[in-house]
PDB file of C-alpha atoms in Angstrom:
ATOM      1  CA  MET A   1     -24.408  -4.178   2.533  1.00 39.00           C
ATOM      2  CA  LYS A   2     -20.739  -2.873   2.055  1.00 54.00           C
ATOM      3  CA  THR A   3     -18.527  -2.547   5.109  1.00 67.00           C
ATOM      4  CA  VAL A   4     -16.829   0.671   4.736  1.00 64.00           C
ATOM      5  CA  PHE A   5     -13.800   1.435   7.059  1.00 89.00           C
ATOM      6  CA  ILE A   6     -12.373   4.248   5.439  1.00 92.00           C
ATOM      7  CA  ARG A   7     -13.981   6.574   3.077  1.00 93.00           C
ATOM      8  CA  GLY A   8     -12.429   8.637   0.363  1.00 91.00           C
ATOM      9  CA  ASP A   9     -13.916  10.740  -2.457  1.00 93.00           C
ATOM     10  CA  ARG A  10     -13.885   8.104  -5.198  1.00 96.00           C
ATOM     11  CA  LEU A  11     -13.255   4.934  -3.282  1.00 96.00           C
ATOM     12  CA  TYR A  12     -13.498   3.159   0.132  1.00 95.00           C
ATOM     13  CA  LEU A  13     -11.415   0.834   2.028  1.00 96.00           C
ATOM     14  CA  ARG A  14     -12.846  -2.204   3.653  1.00 94.00           C
ATOM     15  CA  PRO A  15     -11.522  -5.319   5.423  1.00 91.00           C
ATOM     16  CA  LEU A  16     -10.414  -8.191   3.144  1.00 89.00           C
ATOM     17  CA  ASP A  17     -12.425 -11.380   3.263  1.00 85.00           C
ATOM     18  CA  ALA A  18     -12.577 -14.708   1.811  1.00 82.00           C
ATOM     19  CA  THR A  19     -14.354 -13.384  -1.374  1.00 86.00           C
ATOM     20  CA  ASP A  20     -11.057 -11.370  -2.207  1.00 86.00           C
ATOM     21  CA  LEU A  21      -9.024 -14.573  -2.710  1.00 83.00           C
ATOM     22  CA  GLU A  22      -9.085 -15.228  -6.166  1.00 84.00           C
ATOM     23  CA  ARG A  23      -8.318 -11.439  -6.898  1.00 88.00           C
ATOM     24  CA  CYS A  24      -5.369 -11.384  -4.764  1.00 82.00           C
ATOM     25  CA  MET A  25      -4.018 -14.484  -6.046  1.00 82.00           C
ATOM     26  CA  ARG A  26      -4.062 -13.188  -9.447  1.00 87.00           C
ATOM     27  CA  TRP A  27      -2.404 -10.036  -8.364  1.00 84.00           C
ATOM     28  CA  ILE A  28       0.082 -11.680  -6.136  1.00 83.00           C
ATOM     29  CA  ASN A  29       1.388 -13.937  -9.071  1.00 81.00           C
ATOM     30  CA  ASP A  30       1.428 -11.476 -11.771  1.00 79.00           C
ATOM     31  CA  PRO A  31       5.126 -10.942 -12.995  1.00 76.00           C
ATOM     32  CA  GLU A  32       4.482  -7.342 -13.817  1.00 78.00           C
ATOM     33  CA  ILE A  33       3.175  -6.584 -10.379  1.00 77.00           C
ATOM     34  CA  LEU A  34       5.660  -8.886  -8.552  1.00 74.00           C
ATOM     35  CA  GLN A  35       8.568  -6.711  -9.589  1.00 71.00           C
ATOM     36  CA  PHE A  36       7.342  -3.787  -7.640  1.00 75.00           C
ATOM     37  CA  LEU A  37       6.465  -5.826  -4.485  1.00 75.00           C
ATOM     38  CA  GLY A  38       9.942  -7.522  -4.221  1.00 67.00           C
ATOM     39  CA  ARG A  39       8.626 -11.090  -4.238  1.00 67.00           C
ATOM     40  CA  ARG A  40      10.459 -13.778  -5.987  1.00 64.00           C
ATOM     41  CA  PHE A  41       8.035 -16.641  -5.679  1.00 67.00           C
ATOM     42  CA  PRO A  42       4.464 -17.091  -6.485  1.00 72.00           C
ATOM     43  CA  MET A  43       2.024 -17.365  -3.583  1.00 73.00           C
ATOM     44  CA  GLY A  44       0.072 -20.645  -3.418  1.00 69.00           C
ATOM     45  CA  ARG A  45      -3.668 -20.685  -2.795  1.00 70.00           C
ATOM     46  CA  GLU A  46      -3.293 -21.964   0.737  1.00 72.00           C
ATOM     47  CA  GLN A  47      -0.696 -19.391   1.542  1.00 73.00           C
ATOM     48  CA  GLU A  48      -2.782 -16.307   0.372  1.00 72.00           C
ATOM     49  CA  LYS A  49      -5.755 -17.700   2.072  1.00 69.00           C
ATOM     50  CA  GLU A  50      -3.822 -17.805   5.361  1.00 74.00           C
ATOM     51  CA  TRP A  51      -2.511 -14.469   4.919  1.00 67.00           C
ATOM     52  CA  ILE A  52      -6.065 -13.169   4.201  1.00 69.00           C
ATOM     53  CA  GLU A  53      -7.546 -15.127   7.192  1.00 70.00           C
ATOM     54  CA  GLY A  54      -4.837 -13.652   9.462  1.00 69.00           C
ATOM     55  CA  GLN A  55      -4.996  -9.978   8.495  1.00 69.00           C
ATOM     56  CA  TYR A  56      -7.032  -9.038  11.691  1.00 71.00           C
ATOM     57  CA  LYS A  57      -5.295 -11.277  14.522  1.00 76.00           C
ATOM     58  CA  ASP A  58      -2.305  -8.795  14.740  1.00 79.00           C
ATOM     59  CA  GLU A  59      -2.977  -5.195  15.739  1.00 84.00           C
ATOM     60  CA  ARG A  60       0.369  -4.130  14.243  1.00 90.00           C
ATOM     61  CA  GLN A  61      -0.976  -4.815  10.925  1.00 90.00           C
ATOM     62  CA  ILE A  62      -3.924  -3.245   8.895  1.00 92.00           C
ATOM     63  CA  ASN A  63      -4.439  -4.342   5.540  1.00 91.00           C
ATOM     64  CA  LEU A  64      -7.570  -3.158   3.661  1.00 94.00           C
ATOM     65  CA  ALA A  65      -9.219  -3.583   0.226  1.00 94.00           C
ATOM     66  CA  ILE A  66      -9.272  -0.731  -2.096  1.00 97.00           C
ATOM     67  CA  VAL A  67     -12.664  -0.520  -3.618  1.00 96.00           C
ATOM     68  CA  VAL A  68     -14.048   2.087  -6.436  1.00 96.00           C
ATOM     69  CA  ASP A  69     -17.238   3.509  -5.046  1.00 93.00           C
ATOM     70  CA  ALA A  70     -18.999   3.675  -8.533  1.00 92.00           C
ATOM     71  CA  ASP A  71     -19.130   0.004  -9.178  1.00 93.00           C
ATOM     72  CA  ASP A  72     -18.081  -1.578  -6.147  1.00 93.00           C
ATOM     73  CA  ARG A  73     -14.859  -2.962  -7.606  1.00 95.00           C
ATOM     74  CA  HIS A  74     -11.954  -4.306  -5.933  1.00 96.00           C
ATOM     75  CA  ILE A  75      -8.940  -2.881  -7.417  1.00 97.00           C
ATOM     76  CA  GLY A  76      -6.165  -3.366  -5.012  1.00 95.00           C
ATOM     77  CA  ASN A  77      -4.985  -3.288  -1.322  1.00 95.00           C
ATOM     78  CA  CYS A  78      -3.033  -0.994   1.128  1.00 96.00           C
ATOM     79  CA  GLY A  79      -2.090  -1.157   4.728  1.00 94.00           C
ATOM     80  CA  LEU A  80       0.180  -0.020   7.642  1.00 96.00           C
ATOM     81  CA  PHE A  81       2.512  -2.763   8.734  1.00 93.00           C
ATOM     82  CA  ASP A  82       5.012  -3.320  11.375  1.00 95.00           C
ATOM     83  CA  ILE A  83       3.005  -0.770  13.730  1.00 96.00           C
ATOM     84  CA  ASP A  84       5.175   0.109  16.715  1.00 97.00           C
ATOM     85  CA  TYR A  85       2.754   2.002  19.211  1.00 95.00           C
ATOM     86  CA  VAL A  86       5.657   2.856  21.456  1.00 96.00           C
ATOM     87  CA  ASP A  87       7.733   4.653  18.963  1.00 97.00           C
ATOM     88  CA  ARG A  88       4.481   5.678  17.298  1.00 97.00           C
ATOM     89  CA  CYS A  89       5.759   4.598  13.644  1.00 98.00           C
ATOM     90  CA  GLY A  90       4.443   2.268  10.835  1.00 97.00           C
ATOM     91  CA  GLU A  91       5.323   1.172   7.427  1.00 97.00           C
ATOM     92  CA  PHE A  92       2.899   1.920   4.527  1.00 98.00           C
ATOM     93  CA  GLY A  93       2.299  -0.488   1.407  1.00 96.00           C
ATOM     94  CA  ILE A  94      -0.035  -0.636  -1.421  1.00 96.00           C
ATOM     95  CA  LEU A  95      -1.016  -2.534  -4.814  1.00 94.00           C
ATOM     96  CA  ILE A  96      -3.058  -1.554  -7.196  1.00 94.00           C
ATOM     97  CA  GLY A  97      -3.795  -4.954  -9.087  1.00 93.00           C
ATOM     98  CA  GLU A  98      -5.963  -3.882 -11.815  1.00 94.00           C
ATOM     99  CA  PRO A  99      -3.786  -2.788 -14.487  1.00 92.00           C
ATOM    100  CA  ASP A 100      -6.746  -0.520 -16.103  1.00 94.00           C
ATOM    101  CA  MET A 101      -6.906   1.404 -12.826  1.00 94.00           C
ATOM    102  CA  TRP A 102      -3.528   2.339 -13.039  1.00 92.00           C
ATOM    103  CA  HIS A 103      -2.753   6.101 -13.767  1.00 92.00           C
ATOM    104  CA  GLN A 104      -5.992   7.216 -12.528  1.00 94.00           C
ATOM    105  CA  GLY A 105      -5.158   8.358  -9.050  1.00 95.00           C
ATOM    106  CA  TYR A 106      -6.830   5.739  -6.931  1.00 97.00           C
ATOM    107  CA  GLY A 107      -3.658   4.741  -5.311  1.00 96.00           C
ATOM    108  CA  THR A 108      -2.642   8.343  -4.354  1.00 96.00           C
ATOM    109  CA  GLU A 109      -6.187   8.688  -2.915  1.00 97.00           C
ATOM    110  CA  ALA A 110      -5.946   5.368  -0.902  1.00 97.00           C
ATOM    111  CA  ALA A 111      -2.400   6.237   0.394  1.00 97.00           C
ATOM    112  CA  ARG A 112      -3.902   9.705   1.602  1.00 96.00           C
ATOM    113  CA  ARG A 113      -6.700   8.152   3.320  1.00 96.00           C
ATOM    114  CA  MET A 114      -4.429   5.523   5.078  1.00 96.00           C
ATOM    115  CA  VAL A 115      -1.718   7.999   6.076  1.00 97.00           C
ATOM    116  CA  GLU A 116      -4.513  10.247   7.522  1.00 95.00           C
ATOM    117  CA  PHE A 117      -6.025   7.095   9.424  1.00 95.00           C
ATOM    118  CA  GLY A 118      -2.357   6.474  10.684  1.00 96.00           C
ATOM    119  CA  PHE A 119      -2.026   9.826  12.028  1.00 96.00           C
ATOM    120  CA  SER A 120      -5.648  10.925  13.059  1.00 94.00           C
ATOM    121  CA  GLN A 121      -6.729   7.436  14.526  1.00 94.00           C
ATOM    122  CA  LEU A 122      -3.713   5.591  15.485  1.00 95.00           C
ATOM    123  CA  GLY A 123      -1.676   8.613  16.848  1.00 96.00           C
ATOM    124  CA  LEU A 124       1.278   7.535  14.729  1.00 97.00           C
ATOM    125  CA  HIS A 125       4.291  10.145  14.279  1.00 98.00           C
ATOM    126  CA  ARG A 126       6.045   8.623  11.276  1.00 98.00           C
ATOM    127  CA  ILE A 127       5.008   6.498   8.358  1.00 98.00           C
ATOM    128  CA  GLU A 128       7.771   5.136   6.097  1.00 98.00           C
ATOM    129  CA  LEU A 129       7.698   2.819   2.931  1.00 97.00           C
ATOM    130  CA  GLU A 130      10.420   1.659   0.640  1.00 96.00           C
ATOM    131  CA  VAL A 131      10.065   1.877  -3.187  1.00 96.00           C
ATOM    132  CA  TYR A 132      12.372   0.780  -5.911  1.00 94.00           C
ATOM    133  CA  ALA A 133      14.017   3.401  -7.849  1.00 94.00           C
ATOM    134  CA  PHE A 134      12.745   2.271 -11.147  1.00 92.00           C
ATOM    135  CA  ASN A 135       9.144   2.500  -9.881  1.00 93.00           C
ATOM    136  CA  ALA A 136       8.570   6.309 -10.910  1.00 93.00           C
ATOM    137  CA  ARG A 137       4.904   5.957 -11.074  1.00 92.00           C
ATOM    138  CA  ALA A 138       4.612   4.972  -7.402  1.00 95.00           C
ATOM    139  CA  ARG A 139       7.374   7.512  -6.439  1.00 96.00           C
ATOM    140  CA  ARG A 140       5.332  10.348  -7.814  1.00 96.00           C
ATOM    141  CA  SER A 141       2.274   9.364  -6.203  1.00 96.00           C
ATOM    142  CA  TYR A 142       4.054   8.837  -2.708  1.00 97.00           C
ATOM    143  CA  GLU A 143       5.640  12.603  -3.345  1.00 96.00           C
ATOM    144  CA  LYS A 144       1.852  13.658  -3.826  1.00 95.00           C
ATOM    145  CA  VAL A 145       0.748  12.260  -0.527  1.00 95.00           C
ATOM    146  CA  GLY A 146       3.741  14.257   1.152  1.00 95.00           C
ATOM    147  CA  PHE A 147       6.452  11.298   1.599  1.00 97.00           C
ATOM    148  CA  GLN A 148       9.989  12.523   1.195  1.00 97.00           C
ATOM    149  CA  VAL A 149      13.006  10.618   0.130  1.00 97.00           C
ATOM    150  CA  GLU A 150      14.976  10.102   3.180  1.00 96.00           C
ATOM    151  CA  GLY A 151      17.837   7.770   2.106  1.00 97.00           C
ATOM    152  CA  THR A 152      18.774   5.144  -0.649  1.00 97.00           C
ATOM    153  CA  LYS A 153      19.765   1.676  -0.143  1.00 96.00           C
ATOM    154  CA  ARG A 154      22.109   1.318  -3.116  1.00 97.00           C
ATOM    155  CA  ALA A 155      21.971  -1.757  -5.378  1.00 96.00           C
ATOM    156  CA  SER A 156      19.998  -3.546  -2.630  1.00 93.00           C
ATOM    157  CA  TYR A 157      17.229  -5.364  -5.096  1.00 91.00           C
ATOM    158  CA  TYR A 158      18.317  -7.704  -7.810  1.00 89.00           C
ATOM    159  CA  TRP A 159      15.597  -8.021 -10.477  1.00 85.00           C
ATOM    160  CA  ASN A 160      15.639  -9.026 -13.895  1.00 85.00           C
ATOM    161  CA  GLY A 161      19.481  -9.370 -14.162  1.00 90.00           C
ATOM    162  CA  LYS A 162      20.488  -5.891 -12.568  1.00 93.00           C
ATOM    163  CA  PHE A 163      20.795  -4.799  -9.081  1.00 95.00           C
ATOM    164  CA  HIS A 164      18.383  -1.516  -8.229  1.00 94.00           C
ATOM    165  CA  ASP A 165      18.322   1.104  -5.732  1.00 96.00           C
ATOM    166  CA  ALA A 166      15.803   1.164  -3.166  1.00 95.00           C
ATOM    167  CA  LEU A 167      14.496   4.563  -1.696  1.00 97.00           C
ATOM    168  CA  THR A 168      13.204   5.040   1.756  1.00 97.00           C
ATOM    169  CA  MET A 169      10.619   7.540   2.154  1.00 98.00           C
ATOM    170  CA  SER A 170       8.665   8.940   5.186  1.00 98.00           C
ATOM    171  CA  ILE A 171       6.289  11.585   6.129  1.00 98.00           C
ATOM    172  CA  LEU A 172       5.880  13.047   9.930  1.00 97.00           C
ATOM    173  CA  ALA A 173       2.611  13.700  11.436  1.00 97.00           C
ATOM    174  CA  GLU A 174       3.413  17.417  11.561  1.00 95.00           C
ATOM    175  CA  GLU A 175       4.175  17.464   7.877  1.00 94.00           C
ATOM    176  CA  TRP A 176       1.012  15.942   7.125  1.00 93.00           C
ATOM    177  CA  ARG A 177      -1.032  18.203   9.274  1.00 90.00           C
ATOM    178  CA  ARG A 178       0.834  21.286   7.850  1.00 88.00           C
ATOM    179  CA  ASP A 179       0.464  20.196   4.441  1.00 82.00           C
ATOM    180  CA  ALA A 180      -2.973  18.242   4.711  1.00 72.00           C
ATOM    181  CA  ALA A 181      -4.747  20.946   2.756  1.00 66.00           C
ATOM    182  CA  ARG A 182      -2.270  21.225  -0.033  1.00 60.00           C
ATOM    183  CA  TYR A 183      -2.389  17.421  -0.714  1.00 52.00           C
ATOM    184  CA  ALA A 184      -6.172  16.971  -0.429  1.00 53.00           C
TER     185      ALA A 184
END
């Protein structure tokens, strides 16, 4: 029986567990994916295992597996991090680890469901993220969800012999509520 935490139209989000370790290891150590995460070094098995096991010990972190409904295939992870329940804000992050699932709207759908959860269930007021300027695919996806660019950290990320800008994007609860039908 599958555990569903958040349901989307074509996917569902569920808690991570030990059976996800091998996939997560493959994704977090793939150089093509690493460039978008800002990670410099590969993750070891014990580190990744500790990360998965520690997911639900801190209520300021919610990380979930993205699973395609049609075949129960785990294709990535997404979550809200550094949740501040006083200022009612948090940071969004996502990873679609299966390249054959890129460009199919799964990341956008998962992001919409996570943002909706943050505003409607956690009572957040603001959700932000950081995306590297060269990651046009992710930026388009975030804009479809309703995130807006609010600032640029110029030349803040060094990758592959060059400095790159990092964009800060955010969405506020009232923007989400006002535009939810448009982004659905």
